mmCIF file of N, CA and C in Angstrom:
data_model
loop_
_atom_site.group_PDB
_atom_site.id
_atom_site.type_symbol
_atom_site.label_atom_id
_atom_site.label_comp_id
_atom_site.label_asym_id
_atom_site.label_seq_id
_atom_site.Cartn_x
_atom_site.Cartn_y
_atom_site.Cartn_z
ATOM 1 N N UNK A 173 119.643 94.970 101.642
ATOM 2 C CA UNK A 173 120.071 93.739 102.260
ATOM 3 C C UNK A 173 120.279 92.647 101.221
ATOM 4 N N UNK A 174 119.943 92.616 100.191
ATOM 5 C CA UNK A 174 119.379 92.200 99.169
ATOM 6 C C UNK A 174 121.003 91.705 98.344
ATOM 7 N N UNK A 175 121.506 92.843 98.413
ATOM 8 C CA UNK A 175 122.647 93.327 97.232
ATOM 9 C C UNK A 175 123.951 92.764 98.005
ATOM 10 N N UNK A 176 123.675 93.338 99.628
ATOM 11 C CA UNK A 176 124.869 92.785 100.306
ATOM 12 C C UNK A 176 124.898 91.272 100.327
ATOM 13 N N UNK A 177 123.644 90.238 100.611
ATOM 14 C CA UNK A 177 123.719 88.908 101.012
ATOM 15 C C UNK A 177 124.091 88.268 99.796
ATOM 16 N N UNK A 178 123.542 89.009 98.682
ATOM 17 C CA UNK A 178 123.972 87.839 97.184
ATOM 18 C C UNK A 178 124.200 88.777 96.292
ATOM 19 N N UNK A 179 124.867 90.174 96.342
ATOM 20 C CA UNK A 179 124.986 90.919 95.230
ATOM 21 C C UNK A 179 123.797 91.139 94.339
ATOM 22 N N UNK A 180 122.902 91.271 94.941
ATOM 23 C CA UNK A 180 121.665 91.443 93.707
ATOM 24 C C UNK A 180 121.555 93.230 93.351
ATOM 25 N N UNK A 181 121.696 93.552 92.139
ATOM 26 C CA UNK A 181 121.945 94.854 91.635
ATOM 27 C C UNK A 181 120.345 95.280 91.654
ATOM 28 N N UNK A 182 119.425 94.106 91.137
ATOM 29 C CA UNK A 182 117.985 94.877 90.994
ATOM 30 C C UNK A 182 117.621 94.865 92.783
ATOM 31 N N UNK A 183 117.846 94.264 93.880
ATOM 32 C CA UNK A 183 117.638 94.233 94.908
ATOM 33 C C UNK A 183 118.113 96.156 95.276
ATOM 34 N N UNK A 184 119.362 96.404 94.670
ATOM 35 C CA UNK A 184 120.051 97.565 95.347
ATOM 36 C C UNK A 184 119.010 98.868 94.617
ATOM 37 N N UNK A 185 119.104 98.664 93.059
ATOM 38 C CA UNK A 185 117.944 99.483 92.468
ATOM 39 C C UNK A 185 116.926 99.391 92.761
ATOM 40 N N UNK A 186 116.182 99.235 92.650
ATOM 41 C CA UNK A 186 114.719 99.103 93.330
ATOM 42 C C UNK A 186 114.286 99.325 94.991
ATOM 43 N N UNK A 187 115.765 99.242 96.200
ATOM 44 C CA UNK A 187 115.603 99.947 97.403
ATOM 45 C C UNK A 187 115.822 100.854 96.756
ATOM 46 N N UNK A 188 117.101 101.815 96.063
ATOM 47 C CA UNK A 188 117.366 102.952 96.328
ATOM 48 C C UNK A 188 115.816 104.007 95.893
ATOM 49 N N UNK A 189 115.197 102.999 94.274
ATOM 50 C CA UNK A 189 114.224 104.124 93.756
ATOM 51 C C UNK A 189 112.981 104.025 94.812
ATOM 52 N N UNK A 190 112.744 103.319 96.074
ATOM 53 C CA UNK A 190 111.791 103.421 96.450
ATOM 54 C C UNK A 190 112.337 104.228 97.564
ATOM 55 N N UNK A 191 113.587 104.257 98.285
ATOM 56 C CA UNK A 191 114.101 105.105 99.290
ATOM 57 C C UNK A 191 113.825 106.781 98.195
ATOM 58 N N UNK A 192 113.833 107.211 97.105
ATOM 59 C CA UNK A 192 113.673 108.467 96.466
ATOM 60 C C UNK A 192 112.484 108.817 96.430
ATOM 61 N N UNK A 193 111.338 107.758 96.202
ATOM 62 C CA UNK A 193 110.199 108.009 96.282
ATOM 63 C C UNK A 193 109.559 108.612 97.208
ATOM 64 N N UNK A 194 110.052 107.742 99.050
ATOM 65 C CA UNK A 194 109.863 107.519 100.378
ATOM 66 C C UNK A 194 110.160 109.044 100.506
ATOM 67 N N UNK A 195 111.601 109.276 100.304
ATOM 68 C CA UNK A 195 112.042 110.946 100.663
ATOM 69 C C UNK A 195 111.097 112.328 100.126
ATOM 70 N N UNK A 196 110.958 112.127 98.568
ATOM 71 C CA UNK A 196 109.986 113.178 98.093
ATOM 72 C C UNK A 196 108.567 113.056 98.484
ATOM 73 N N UNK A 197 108.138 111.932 99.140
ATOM 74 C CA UNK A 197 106.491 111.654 100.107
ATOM 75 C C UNK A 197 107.228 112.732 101.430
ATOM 76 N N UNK A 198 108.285 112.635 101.780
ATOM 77 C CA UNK A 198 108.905 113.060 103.119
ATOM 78 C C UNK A 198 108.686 114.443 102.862
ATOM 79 N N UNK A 199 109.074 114.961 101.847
ATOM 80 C CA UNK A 199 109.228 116.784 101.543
ATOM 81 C C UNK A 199 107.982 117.356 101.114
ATOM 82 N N UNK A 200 107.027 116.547 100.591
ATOM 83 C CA UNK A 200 106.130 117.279 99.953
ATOM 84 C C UNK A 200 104.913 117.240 100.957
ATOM 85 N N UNK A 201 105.240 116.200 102.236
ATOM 86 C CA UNK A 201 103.792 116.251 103.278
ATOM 87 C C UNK A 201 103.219 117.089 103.621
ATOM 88 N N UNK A 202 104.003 118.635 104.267
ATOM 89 C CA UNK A 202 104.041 119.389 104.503
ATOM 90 C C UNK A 202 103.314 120.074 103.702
ATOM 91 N N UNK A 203 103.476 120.392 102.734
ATOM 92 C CA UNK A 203 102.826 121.631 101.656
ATOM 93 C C UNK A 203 102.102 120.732 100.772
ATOM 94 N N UNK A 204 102.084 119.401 100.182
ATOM 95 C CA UNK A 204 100.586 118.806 99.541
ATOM 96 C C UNK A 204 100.087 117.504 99.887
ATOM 97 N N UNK A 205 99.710 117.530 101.151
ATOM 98 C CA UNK A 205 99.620 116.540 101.742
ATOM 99 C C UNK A 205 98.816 114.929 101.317
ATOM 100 N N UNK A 206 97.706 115.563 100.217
ATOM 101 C CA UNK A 206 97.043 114.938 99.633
ATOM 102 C C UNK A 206 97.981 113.863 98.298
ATOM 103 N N UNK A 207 98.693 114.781 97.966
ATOM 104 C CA UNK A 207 99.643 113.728 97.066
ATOM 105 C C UNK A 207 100.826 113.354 97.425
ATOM 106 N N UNK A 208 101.134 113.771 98.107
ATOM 107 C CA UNK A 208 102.453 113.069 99.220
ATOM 108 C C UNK A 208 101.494 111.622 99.698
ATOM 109 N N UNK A 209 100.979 111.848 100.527
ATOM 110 C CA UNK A 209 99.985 110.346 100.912
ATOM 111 C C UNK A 209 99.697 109.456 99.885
ATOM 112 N N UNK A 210 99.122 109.835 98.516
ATOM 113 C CA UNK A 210 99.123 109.241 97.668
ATOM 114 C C UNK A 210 99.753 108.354 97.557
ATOM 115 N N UNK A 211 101.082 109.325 96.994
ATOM 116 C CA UNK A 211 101.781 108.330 96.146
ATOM 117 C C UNK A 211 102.955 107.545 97.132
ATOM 118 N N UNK A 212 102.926 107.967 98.499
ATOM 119 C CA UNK A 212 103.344 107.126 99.710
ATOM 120 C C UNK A 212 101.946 105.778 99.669
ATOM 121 N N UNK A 213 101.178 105.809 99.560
ATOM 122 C CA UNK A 213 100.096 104.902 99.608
ATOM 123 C C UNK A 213 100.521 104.069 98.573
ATOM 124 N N UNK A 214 100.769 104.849 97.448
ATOM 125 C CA UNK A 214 100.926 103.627 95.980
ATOM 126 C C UNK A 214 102.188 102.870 96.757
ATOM 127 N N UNK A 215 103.593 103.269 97.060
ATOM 128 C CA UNK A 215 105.318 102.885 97.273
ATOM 129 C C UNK A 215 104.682 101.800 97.850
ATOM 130 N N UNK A 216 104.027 102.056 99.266
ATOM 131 C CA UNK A 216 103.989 101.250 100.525
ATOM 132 C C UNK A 216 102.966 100.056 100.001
ATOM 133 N N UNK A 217 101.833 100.164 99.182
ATOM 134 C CA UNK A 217 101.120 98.937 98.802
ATOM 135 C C UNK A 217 101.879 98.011 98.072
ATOM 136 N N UNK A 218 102.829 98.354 97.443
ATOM 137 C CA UNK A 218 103.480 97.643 96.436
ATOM 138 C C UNK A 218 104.420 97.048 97.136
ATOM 139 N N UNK A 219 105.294 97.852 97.942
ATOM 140 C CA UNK A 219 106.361 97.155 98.886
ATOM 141 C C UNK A 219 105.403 95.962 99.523
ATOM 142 N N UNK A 220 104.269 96.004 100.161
ATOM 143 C CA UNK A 220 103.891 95.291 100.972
ATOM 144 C C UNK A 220 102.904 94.058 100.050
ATOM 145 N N UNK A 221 102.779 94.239 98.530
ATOM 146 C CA UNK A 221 102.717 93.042 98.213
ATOM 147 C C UNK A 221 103.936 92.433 97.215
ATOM 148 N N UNK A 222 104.997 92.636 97.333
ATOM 149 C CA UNK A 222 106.050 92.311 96.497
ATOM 150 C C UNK A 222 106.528 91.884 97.739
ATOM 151 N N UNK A 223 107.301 92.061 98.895
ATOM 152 C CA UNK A 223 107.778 91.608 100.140
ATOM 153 C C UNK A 223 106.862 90.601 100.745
ATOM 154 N N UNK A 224 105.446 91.318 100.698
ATOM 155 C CA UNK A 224 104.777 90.047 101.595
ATOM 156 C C UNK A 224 104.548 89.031 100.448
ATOM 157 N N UNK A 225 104.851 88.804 99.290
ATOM 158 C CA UNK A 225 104.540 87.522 98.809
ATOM 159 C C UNK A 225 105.826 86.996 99.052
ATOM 160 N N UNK A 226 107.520 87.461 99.169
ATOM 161 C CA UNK A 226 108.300 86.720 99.155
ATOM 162 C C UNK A 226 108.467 86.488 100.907
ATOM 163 N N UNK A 227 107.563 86.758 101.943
ATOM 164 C CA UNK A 227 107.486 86.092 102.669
ATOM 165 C C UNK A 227 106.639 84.928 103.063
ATOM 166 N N UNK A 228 105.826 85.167 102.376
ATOM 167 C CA UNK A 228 105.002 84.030 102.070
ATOM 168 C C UNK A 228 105.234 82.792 101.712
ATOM 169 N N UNK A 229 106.099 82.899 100.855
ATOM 170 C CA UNK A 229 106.945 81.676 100.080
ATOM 171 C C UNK A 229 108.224 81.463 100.909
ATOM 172 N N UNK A 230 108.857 82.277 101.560
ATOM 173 C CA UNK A 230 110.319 82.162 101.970
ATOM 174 C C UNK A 230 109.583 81.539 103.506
ATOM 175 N N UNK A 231 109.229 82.524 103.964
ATOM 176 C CA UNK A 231 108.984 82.745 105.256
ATOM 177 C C UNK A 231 109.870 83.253 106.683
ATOM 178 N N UNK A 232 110.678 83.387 105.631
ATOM 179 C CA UNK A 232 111.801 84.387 106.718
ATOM 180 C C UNK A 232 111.633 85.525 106.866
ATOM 181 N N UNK A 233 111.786 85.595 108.139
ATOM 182 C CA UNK A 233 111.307 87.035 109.138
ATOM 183 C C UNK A 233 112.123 88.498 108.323
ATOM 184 N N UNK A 234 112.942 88.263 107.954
ATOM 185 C CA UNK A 234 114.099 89.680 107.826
ATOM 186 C C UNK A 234 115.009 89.288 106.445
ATOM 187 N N UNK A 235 114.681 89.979 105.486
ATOM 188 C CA UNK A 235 114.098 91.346 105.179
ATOM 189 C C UNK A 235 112.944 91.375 105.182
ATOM 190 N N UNK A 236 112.129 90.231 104.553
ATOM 191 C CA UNK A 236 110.737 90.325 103.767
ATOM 192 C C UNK A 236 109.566 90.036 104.835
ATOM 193 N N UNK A 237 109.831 89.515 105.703
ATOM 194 C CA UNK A 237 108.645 89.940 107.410
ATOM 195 C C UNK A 237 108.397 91.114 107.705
ATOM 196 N N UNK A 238 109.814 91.718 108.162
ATOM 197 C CA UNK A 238 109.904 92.920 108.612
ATOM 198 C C UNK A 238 109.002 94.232 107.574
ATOM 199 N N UNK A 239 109.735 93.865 106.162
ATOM 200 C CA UNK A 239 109.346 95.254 105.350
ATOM 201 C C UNK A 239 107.812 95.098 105.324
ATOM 202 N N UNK A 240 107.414 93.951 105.008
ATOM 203 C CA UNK A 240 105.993 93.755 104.768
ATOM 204 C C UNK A 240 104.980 94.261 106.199
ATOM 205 N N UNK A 241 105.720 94.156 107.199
ATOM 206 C CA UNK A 241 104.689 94.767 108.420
ATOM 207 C C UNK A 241 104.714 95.803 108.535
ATOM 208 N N UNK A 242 105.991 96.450 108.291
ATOM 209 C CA UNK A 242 106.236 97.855 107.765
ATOM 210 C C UNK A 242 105.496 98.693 107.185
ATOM 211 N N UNK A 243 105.527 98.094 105.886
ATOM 212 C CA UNK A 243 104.433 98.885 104.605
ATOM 213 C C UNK A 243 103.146 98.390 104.843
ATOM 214 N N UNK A 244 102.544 97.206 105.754
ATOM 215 C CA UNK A 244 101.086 97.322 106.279
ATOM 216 C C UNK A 244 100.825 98.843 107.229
ATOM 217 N N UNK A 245 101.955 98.649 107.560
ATOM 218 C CA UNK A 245 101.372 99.937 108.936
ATOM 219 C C UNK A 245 101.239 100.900 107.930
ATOM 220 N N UNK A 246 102.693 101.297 107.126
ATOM 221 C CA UNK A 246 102.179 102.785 106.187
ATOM 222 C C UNK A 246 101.197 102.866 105.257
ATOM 223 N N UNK A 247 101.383 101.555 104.809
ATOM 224 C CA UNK A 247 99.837 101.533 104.248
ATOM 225 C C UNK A 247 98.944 102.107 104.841
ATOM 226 N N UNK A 248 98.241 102.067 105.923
ATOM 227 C CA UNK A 248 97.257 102.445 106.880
ATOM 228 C C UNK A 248 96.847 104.086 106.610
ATOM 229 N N UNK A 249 98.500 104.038 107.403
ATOM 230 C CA UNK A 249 99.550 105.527 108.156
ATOM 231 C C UNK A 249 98.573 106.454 106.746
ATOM 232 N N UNK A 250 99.115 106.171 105.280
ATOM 233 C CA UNK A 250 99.012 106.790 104.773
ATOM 234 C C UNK A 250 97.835 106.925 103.993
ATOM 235 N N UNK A 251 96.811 105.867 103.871
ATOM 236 C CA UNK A 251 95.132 106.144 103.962
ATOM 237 C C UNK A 251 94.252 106.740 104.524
ATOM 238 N N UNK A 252 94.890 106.369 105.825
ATOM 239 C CA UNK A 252 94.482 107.565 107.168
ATOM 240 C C UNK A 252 94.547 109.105 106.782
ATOM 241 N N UNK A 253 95.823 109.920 106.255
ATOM 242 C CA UNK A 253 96.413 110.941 105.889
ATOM 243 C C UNK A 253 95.676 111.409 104.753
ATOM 244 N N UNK A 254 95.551 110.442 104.143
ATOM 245 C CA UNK A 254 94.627 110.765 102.485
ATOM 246 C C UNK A 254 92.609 110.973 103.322
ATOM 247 N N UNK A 255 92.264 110.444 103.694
ATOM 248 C CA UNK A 255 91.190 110.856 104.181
ATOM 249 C C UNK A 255 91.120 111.834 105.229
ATOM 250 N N UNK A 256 91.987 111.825 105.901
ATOM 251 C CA UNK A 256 92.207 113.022 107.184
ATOM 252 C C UNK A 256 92.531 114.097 106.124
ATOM 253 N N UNK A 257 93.071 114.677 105.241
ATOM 254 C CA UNK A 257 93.371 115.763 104.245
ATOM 255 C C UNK A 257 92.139 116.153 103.805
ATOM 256 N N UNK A 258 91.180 114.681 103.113
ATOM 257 C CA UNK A 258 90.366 115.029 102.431
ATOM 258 C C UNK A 258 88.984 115.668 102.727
ATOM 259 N N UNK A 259 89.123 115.704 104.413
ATOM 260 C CA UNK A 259 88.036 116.185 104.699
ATOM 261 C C UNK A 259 88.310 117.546 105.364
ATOM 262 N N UNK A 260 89.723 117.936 105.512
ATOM 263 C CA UNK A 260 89.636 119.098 105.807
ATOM 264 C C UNK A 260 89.478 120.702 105.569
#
């Protein structure tokens, strides 16, 4: 959204490498669930303090509301997953 509203190139890089990240958390759940969660845990903490600080300051709902409630939930989603693995 980033790239379209003002052409921002690091806005477009930085979705796409976290959309690559997001996908290989997507393929690897299945068969290693423990590091799929992981490193979905690392993407989603970071999204959710890089977004939630520029909502903080902006305070506009969309992009940086939205993603940040987003990556709270996966945040969770994917702590949950890392301890639900780890005890099984």
């Amino acid at each position: 959204m980033g790239y379209v509203k003002s052409g921002s190139s690091k806005s477009l890089i930085s979705g796409g490498l976290s959309a690559l990240v997001l996908y290989f958390v997507h393929t690897q759940l299945p068969t290693n669930p423990v590091l799929a969660s992981s490193v979905g845990l690392g993407i989603s903490a970071a999204l959710l303090f890089v977004m939630g600080s520029r909502f903080k300051k902006s305070g506009k709902i969309f992009p940086a509301g939205v993603v940040s409630l987003v990556s709270l939930i996966m945040t969770g989603g994917y702590a949950h997953g890392i301890l639900r693995s780890s005890h099984a």
